PDB file of C-alpha atoms and ligand atoms in Angstrom:
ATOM      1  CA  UNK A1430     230.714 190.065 -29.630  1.00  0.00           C
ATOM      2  CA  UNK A1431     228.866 187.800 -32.212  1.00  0.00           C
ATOM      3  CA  UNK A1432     230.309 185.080 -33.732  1.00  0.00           C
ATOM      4  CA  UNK A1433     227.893 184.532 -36.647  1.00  0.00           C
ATOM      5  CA  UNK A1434     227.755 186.886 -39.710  1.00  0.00           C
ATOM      6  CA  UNK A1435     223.851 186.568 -40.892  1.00  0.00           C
ATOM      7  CA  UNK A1436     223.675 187.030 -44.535  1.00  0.00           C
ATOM      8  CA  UNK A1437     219.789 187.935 -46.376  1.00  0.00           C
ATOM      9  CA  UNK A1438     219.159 186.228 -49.438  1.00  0.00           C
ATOM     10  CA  UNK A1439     216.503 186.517 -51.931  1.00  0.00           C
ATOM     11  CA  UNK A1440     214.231 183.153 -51.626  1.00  0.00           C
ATOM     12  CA  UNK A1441     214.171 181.533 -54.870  1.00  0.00           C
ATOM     13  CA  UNK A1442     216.403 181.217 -57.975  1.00  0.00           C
ATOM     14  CA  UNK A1443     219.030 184.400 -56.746  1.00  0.00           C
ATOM     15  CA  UNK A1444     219.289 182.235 -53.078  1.00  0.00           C
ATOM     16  CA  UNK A1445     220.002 179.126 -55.411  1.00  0.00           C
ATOM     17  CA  UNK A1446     223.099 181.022 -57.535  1.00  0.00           C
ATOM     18  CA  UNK A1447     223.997 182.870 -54.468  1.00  0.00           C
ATOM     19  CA  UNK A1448     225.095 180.145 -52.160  1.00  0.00           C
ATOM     20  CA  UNK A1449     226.659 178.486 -55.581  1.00  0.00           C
ATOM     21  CA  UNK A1450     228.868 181.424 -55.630  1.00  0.00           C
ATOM     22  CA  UNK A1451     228.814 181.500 -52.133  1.00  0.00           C
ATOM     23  CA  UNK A1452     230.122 177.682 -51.899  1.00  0.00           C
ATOM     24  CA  UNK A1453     232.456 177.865 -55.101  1.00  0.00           C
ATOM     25  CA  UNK A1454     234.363 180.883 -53.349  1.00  0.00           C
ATOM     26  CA  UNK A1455     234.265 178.966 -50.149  1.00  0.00           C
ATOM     27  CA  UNK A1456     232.389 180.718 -47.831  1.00  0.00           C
ATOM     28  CA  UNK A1457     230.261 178.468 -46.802  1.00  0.00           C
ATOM     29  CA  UNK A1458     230.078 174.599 -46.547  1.00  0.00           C
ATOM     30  CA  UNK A1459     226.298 174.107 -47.541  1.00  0.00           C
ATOM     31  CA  UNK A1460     225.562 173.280 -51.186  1.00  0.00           C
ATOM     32  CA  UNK A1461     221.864 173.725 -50.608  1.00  0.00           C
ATOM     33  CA  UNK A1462     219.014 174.872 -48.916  1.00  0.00           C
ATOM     34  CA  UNK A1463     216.357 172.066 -48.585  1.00  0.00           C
ATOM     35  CA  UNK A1464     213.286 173.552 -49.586  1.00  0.00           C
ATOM     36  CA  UNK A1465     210.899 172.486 -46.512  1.00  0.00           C
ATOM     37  CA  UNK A1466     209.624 175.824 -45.770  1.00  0.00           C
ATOM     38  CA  UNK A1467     212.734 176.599 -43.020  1.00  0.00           C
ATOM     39  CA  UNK A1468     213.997 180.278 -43.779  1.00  0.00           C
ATOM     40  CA  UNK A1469     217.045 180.010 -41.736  1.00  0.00           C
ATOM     41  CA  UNK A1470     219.678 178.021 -41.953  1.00  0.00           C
ATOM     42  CA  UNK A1471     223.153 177.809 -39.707  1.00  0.00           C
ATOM     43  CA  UNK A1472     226.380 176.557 -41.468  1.00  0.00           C
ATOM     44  CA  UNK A1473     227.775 176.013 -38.288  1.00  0.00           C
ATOM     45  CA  UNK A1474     231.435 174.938 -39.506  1.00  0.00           C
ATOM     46  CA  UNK A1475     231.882 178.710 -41.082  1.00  0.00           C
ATOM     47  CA  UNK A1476     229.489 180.290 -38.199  1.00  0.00           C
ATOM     48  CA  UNK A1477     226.787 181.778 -40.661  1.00  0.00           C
ATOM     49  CA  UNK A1478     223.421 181.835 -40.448  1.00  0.00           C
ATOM     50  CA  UNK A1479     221.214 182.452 -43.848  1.00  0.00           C
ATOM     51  CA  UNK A1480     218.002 184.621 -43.956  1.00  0.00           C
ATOM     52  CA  UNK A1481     215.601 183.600 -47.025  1.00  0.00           C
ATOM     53  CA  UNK A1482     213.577 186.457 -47.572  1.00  0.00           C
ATOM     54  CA  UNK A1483     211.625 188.482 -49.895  1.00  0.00           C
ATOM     55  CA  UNK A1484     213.964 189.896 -52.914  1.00  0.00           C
ATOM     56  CA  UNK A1485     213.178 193.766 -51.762  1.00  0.00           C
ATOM     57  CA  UNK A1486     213.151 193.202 -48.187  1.00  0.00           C
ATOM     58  CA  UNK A1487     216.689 191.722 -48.510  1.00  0.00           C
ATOM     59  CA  UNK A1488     217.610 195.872 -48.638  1.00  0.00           C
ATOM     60  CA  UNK A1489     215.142 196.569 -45.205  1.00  0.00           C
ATOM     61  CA  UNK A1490     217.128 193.756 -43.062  1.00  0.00           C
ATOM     62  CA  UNK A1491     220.404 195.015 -43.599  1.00  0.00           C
ATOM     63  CA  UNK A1492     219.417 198.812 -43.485  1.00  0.00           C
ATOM     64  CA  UNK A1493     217.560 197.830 -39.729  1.00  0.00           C
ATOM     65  CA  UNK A1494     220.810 195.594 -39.313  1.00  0.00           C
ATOM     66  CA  UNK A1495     219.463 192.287 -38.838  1.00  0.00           C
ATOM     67  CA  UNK A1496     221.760 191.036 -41.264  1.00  0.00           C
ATOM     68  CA  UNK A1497     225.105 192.061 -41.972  1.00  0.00           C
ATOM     69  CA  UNK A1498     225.487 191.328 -45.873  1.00  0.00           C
ATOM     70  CA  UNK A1499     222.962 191.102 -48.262  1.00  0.00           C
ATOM     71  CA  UNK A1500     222.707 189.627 -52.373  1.00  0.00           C
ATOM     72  CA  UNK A1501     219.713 191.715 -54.148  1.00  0.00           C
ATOM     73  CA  UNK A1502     218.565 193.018 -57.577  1.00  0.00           C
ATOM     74  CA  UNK A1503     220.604 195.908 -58.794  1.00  0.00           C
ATOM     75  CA  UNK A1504     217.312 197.702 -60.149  1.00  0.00           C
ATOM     76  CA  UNK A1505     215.565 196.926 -56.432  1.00  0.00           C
ATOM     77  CA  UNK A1506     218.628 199.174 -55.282  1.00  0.00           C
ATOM     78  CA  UNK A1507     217.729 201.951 -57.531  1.00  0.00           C
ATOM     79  CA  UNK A1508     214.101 201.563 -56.870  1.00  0.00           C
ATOM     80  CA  UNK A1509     214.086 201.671 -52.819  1.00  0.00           C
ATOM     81  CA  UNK A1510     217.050 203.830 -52.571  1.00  0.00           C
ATOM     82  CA  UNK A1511     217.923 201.819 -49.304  1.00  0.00           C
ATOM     83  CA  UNK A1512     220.562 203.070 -46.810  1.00  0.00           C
ATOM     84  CA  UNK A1513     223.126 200.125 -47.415  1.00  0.00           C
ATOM     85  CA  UNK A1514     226.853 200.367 -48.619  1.00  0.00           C
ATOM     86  CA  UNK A1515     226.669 198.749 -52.262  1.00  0.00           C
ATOM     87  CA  UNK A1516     229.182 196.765 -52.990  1.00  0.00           C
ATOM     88  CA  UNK A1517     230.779 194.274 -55.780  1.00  0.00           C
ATOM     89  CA  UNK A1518     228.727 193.185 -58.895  1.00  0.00           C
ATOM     90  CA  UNK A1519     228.414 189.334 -58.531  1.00  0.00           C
ATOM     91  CA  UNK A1520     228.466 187.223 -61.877  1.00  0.00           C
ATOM     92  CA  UNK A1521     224.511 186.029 -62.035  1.00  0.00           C
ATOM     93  CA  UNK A1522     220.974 187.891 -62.307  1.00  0.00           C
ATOM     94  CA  UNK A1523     221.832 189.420 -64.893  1.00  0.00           C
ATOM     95  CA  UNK A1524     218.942 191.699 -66.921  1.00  0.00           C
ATOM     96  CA  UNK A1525     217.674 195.139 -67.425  1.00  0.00           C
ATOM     97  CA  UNK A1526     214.816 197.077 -66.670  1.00  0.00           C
ATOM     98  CA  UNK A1527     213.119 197.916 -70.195  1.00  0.00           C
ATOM     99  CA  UNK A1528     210.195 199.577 -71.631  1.00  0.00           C
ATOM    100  CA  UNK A1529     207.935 197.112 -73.852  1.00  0.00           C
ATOM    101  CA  UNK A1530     205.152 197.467 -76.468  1.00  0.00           C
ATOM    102  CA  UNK A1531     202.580 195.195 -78.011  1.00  0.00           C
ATOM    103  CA  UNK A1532     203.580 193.883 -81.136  1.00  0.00           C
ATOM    104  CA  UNK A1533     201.767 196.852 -83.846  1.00  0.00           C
ATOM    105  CA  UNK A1534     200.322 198.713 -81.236  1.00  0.00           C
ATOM    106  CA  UNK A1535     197.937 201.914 -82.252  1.00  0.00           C
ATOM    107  CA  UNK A1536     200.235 205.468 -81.249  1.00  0.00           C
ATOM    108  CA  UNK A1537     198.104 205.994 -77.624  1.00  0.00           C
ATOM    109  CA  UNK A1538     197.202 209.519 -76.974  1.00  0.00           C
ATOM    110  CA  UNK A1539     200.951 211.228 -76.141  1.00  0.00           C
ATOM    111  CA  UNK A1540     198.941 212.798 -73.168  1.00  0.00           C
ATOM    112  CA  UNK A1541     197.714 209.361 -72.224  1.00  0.00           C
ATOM    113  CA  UNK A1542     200.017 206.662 -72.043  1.00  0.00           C
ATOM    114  CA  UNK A1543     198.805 203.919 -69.383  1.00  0.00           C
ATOM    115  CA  UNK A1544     202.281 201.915 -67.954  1.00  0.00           C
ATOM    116  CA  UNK A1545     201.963 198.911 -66.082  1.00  0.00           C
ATOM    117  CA  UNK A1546     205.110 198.125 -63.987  1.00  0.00           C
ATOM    118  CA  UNK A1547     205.957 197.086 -60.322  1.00  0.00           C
ATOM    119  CA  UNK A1548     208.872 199.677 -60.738  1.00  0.00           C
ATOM    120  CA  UNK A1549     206.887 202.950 -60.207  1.00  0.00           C
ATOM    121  CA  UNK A1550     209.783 205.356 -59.066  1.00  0.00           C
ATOM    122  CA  UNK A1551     212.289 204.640 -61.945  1.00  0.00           C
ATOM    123  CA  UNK A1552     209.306 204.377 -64.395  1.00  0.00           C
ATOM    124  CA  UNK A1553     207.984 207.609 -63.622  1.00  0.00           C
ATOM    125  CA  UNK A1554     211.289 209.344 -63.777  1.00  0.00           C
ATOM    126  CA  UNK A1555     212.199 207.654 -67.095  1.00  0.00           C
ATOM    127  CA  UNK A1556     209.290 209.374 -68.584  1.00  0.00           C
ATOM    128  CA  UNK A1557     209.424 212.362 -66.712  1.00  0.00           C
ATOM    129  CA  UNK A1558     212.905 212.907 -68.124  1.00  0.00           C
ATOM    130  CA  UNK A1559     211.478 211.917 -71.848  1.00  0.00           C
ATOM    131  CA  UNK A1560     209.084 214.946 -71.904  1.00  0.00           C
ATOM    132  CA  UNK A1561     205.829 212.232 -71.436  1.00  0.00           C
ATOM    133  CA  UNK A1562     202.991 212.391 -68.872  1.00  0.00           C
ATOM    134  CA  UNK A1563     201.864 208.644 -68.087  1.00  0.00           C
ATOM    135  CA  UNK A1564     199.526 207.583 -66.151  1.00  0.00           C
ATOM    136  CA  UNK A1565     201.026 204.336 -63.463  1.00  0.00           C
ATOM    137  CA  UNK A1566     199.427 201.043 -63.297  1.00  0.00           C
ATOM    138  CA  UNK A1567     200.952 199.675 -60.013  1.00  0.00           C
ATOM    139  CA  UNK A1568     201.273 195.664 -60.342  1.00  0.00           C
ATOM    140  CA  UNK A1569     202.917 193.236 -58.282  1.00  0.00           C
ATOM    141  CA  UNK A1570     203.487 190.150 -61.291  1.00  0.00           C
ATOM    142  CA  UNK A1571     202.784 189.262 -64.708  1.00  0.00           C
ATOM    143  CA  UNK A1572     202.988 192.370 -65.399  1.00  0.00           C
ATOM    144  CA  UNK A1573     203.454 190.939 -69.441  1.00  0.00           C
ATOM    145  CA  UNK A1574     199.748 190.660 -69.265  1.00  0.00           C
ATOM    146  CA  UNK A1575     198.764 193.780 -68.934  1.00  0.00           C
ATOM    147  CA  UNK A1576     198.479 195.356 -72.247  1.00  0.00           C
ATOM    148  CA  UNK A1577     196.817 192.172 -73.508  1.00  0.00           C
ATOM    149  CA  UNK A1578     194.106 192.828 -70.742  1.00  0.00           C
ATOM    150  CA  UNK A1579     193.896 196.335 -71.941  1.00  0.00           C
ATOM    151  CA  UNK A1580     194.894 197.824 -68.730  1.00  0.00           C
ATOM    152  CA  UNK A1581     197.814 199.456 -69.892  1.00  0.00           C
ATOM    153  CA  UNK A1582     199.077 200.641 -73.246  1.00  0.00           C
ATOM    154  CA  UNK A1583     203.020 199.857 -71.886  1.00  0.00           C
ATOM    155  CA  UNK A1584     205.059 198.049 -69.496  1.00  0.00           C
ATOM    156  CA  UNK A1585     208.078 198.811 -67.556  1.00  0.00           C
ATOM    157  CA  UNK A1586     209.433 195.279 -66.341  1.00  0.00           C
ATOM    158  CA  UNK A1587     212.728 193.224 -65.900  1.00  0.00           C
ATOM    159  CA  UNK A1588     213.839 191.283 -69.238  1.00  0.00           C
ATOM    160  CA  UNK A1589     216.795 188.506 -69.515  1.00  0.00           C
ATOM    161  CA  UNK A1590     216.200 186.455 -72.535  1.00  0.00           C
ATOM    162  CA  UNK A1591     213.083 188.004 -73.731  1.00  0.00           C
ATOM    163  CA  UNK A1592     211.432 184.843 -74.143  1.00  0.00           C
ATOM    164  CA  UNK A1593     208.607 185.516 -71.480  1.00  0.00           C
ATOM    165  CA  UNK A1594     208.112 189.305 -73.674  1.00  0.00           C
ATOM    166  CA  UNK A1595     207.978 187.461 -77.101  1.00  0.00           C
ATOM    167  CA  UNK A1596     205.237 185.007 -75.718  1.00  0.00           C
ATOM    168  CA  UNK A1597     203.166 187.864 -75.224  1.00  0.00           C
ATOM    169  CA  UNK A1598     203.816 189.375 -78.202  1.00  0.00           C
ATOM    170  CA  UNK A1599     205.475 192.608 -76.488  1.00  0.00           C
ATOM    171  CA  UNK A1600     208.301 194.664 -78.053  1.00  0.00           C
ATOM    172  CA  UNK A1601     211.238 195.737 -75.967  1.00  0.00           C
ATOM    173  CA  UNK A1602     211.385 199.648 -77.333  1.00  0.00           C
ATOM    174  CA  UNK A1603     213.945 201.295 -74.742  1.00  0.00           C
ATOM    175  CA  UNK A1604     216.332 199.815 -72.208  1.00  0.00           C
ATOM    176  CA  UNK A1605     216.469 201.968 -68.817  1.00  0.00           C
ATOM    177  CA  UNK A1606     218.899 200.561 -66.908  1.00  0.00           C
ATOM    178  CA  UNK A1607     220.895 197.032 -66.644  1.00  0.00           C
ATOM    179  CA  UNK A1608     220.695 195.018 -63.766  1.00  0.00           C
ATOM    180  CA  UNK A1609     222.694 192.218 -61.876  1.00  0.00           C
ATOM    181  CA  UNK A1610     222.953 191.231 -58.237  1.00  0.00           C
ATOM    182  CA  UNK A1611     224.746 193.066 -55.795  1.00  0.00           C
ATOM    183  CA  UNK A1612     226.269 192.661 -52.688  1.00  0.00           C
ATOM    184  CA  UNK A1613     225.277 194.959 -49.731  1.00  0.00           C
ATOM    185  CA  UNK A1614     226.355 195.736 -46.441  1.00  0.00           C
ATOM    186  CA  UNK A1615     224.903 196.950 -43.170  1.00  0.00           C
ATOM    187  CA  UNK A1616     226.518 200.359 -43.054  1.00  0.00           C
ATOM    188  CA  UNK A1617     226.218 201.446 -39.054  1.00  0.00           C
ATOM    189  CA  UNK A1618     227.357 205.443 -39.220  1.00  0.00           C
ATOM    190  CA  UNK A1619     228.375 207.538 -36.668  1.00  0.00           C
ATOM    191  CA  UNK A1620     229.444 210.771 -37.004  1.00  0.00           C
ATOM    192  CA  UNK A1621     231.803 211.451 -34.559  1.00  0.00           C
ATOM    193  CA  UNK A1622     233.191 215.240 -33.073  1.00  0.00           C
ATOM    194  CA  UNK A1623     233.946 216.975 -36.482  1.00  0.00           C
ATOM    195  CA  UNK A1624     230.887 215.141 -37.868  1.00  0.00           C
ATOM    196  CA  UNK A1625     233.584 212.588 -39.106  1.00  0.00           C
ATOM    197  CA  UNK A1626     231.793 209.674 -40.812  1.00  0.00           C
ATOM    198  CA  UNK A1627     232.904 206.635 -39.586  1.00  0.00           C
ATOM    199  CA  UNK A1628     231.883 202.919 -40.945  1.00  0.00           C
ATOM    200  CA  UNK A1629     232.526 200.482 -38.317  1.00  0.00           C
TER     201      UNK A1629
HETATM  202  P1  AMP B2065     212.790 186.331 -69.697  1.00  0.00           P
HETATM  203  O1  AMP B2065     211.621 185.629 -70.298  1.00  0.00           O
HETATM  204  O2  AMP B2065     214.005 185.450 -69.529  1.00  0.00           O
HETATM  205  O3  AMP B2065     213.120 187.629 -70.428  1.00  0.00           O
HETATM  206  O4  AMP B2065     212.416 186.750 -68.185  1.00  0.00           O
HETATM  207  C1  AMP B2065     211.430 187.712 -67.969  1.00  0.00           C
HETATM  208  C2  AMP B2065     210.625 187.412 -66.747  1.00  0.00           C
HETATM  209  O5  AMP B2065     211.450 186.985 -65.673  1.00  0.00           O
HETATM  210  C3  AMP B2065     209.906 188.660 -66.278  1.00  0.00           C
HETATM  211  O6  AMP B2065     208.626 188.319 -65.815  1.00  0.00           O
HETATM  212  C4  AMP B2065     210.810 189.221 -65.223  1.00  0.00           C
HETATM  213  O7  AMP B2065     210.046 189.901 -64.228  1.00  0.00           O
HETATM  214  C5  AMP B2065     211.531 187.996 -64.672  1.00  0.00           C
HETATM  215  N1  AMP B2065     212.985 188.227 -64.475  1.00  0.00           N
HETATM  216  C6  AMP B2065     213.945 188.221 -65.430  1.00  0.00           C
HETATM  217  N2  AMP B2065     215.157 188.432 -64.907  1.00  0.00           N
HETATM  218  C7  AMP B2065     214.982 188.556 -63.580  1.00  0.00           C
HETATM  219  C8  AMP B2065     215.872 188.792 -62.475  1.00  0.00           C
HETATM  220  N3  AMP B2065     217.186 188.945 -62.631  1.00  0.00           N
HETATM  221  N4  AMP B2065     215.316 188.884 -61.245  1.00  0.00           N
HETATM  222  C9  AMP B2065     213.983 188.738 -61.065  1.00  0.00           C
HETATM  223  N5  AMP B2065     213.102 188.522 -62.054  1.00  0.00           N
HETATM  224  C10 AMP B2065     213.586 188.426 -63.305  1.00  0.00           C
END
């Protein structure tokens, strides 16, 4: 039997507030991950080990079971649809998923609308369900920037204060969904005689 329970993490600020949480509630004994490129680290007093790893693959290492709990983005849950128990909301990463304009934009051609967004599934059902056919831009970052460049007429993209929309001049028109982190769990299923789901 192991005697470690690995937990993924999302590297950067969510890893930070996690293990905050993580410490205040007094799971673990570390106060910090040094930041000299190691991914794993052991807290060897409460025997477990930490994964840093990409926000959305913090979903793929618990679904293969490589790590037993998991903190992650509620709208990266509803965009991967990963097989994962969700659990609790935790108190930080807090935003929503919105739909943003520039600042007096021209009414684009209703049959035309260009969205740039690194949330393609929830962006094209949001619209789907609106009646309105729009063509995906598929982005990875900035995605603010992308109406200025003329690439898109929209964008579909995370907002908390709003700050980084109103620096580039872009409107938040309609929320879709709010967000906050999440804690998820390696759900091994069996389905026993009867086809009995069992979580174990
Ligand atoms: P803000 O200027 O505070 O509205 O933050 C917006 C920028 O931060 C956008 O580029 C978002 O993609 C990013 N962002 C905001 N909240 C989160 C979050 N909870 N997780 C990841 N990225 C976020």
């Amino acid at each position: 039997m192991k005697d470690f329970i690995t937990i993924a993490l999302p590297k950067g600020r969510m890893s930070e507030e996690s293990l905050s949480h993580f410490y205040q509630c007094g799971i673990t004994k570390i106060k910090e991950f040094n930041h000299d490129r190691k991914l794993i680290f052991d807290d060897i007093e409460k025997k477990i080990k930490f994964l840093l790893v990409r926000s959305k693959d913090v979903g793929t290492y618990i679904e293969q079971g490589a790590a037993d709990i998991g903190v992650i983005g509620f709208d990266l849950l509803k965009e991967h649809e990963f097989n994962v128990y969700i659990s609790t909301k935790l108190p930080f990463g807090k935003c929503r998923l919105s739909v943003a304009w520039p600042q007096n934009h021209d009414e684009p051609n209703k049959r035309h609308i260009k969205v740039a967004t690194k949330y393609p599934r929830i962006t094209s059902k949001y619209f789907y369900e609106q009646g309105i056919n729009i063509e995906l831009i598929n982005l990875y970052g900035s995605i603010e920037i992308a109406p200025l460049t003329g690439i898109s007429h929209a964008i579909v993209d995370l907002v908390s204060t709003g700050e980084t929309l109103k620096a580039n001049n872009l409107i938040e028109k309609n929320r879709i969904l709010n967000s906050e982190a999440r804690l998820i769990f390696f759900m091994p299923l069996m389905f026993s005689k009867g086809s009995k789901l069992q979580i174990f």
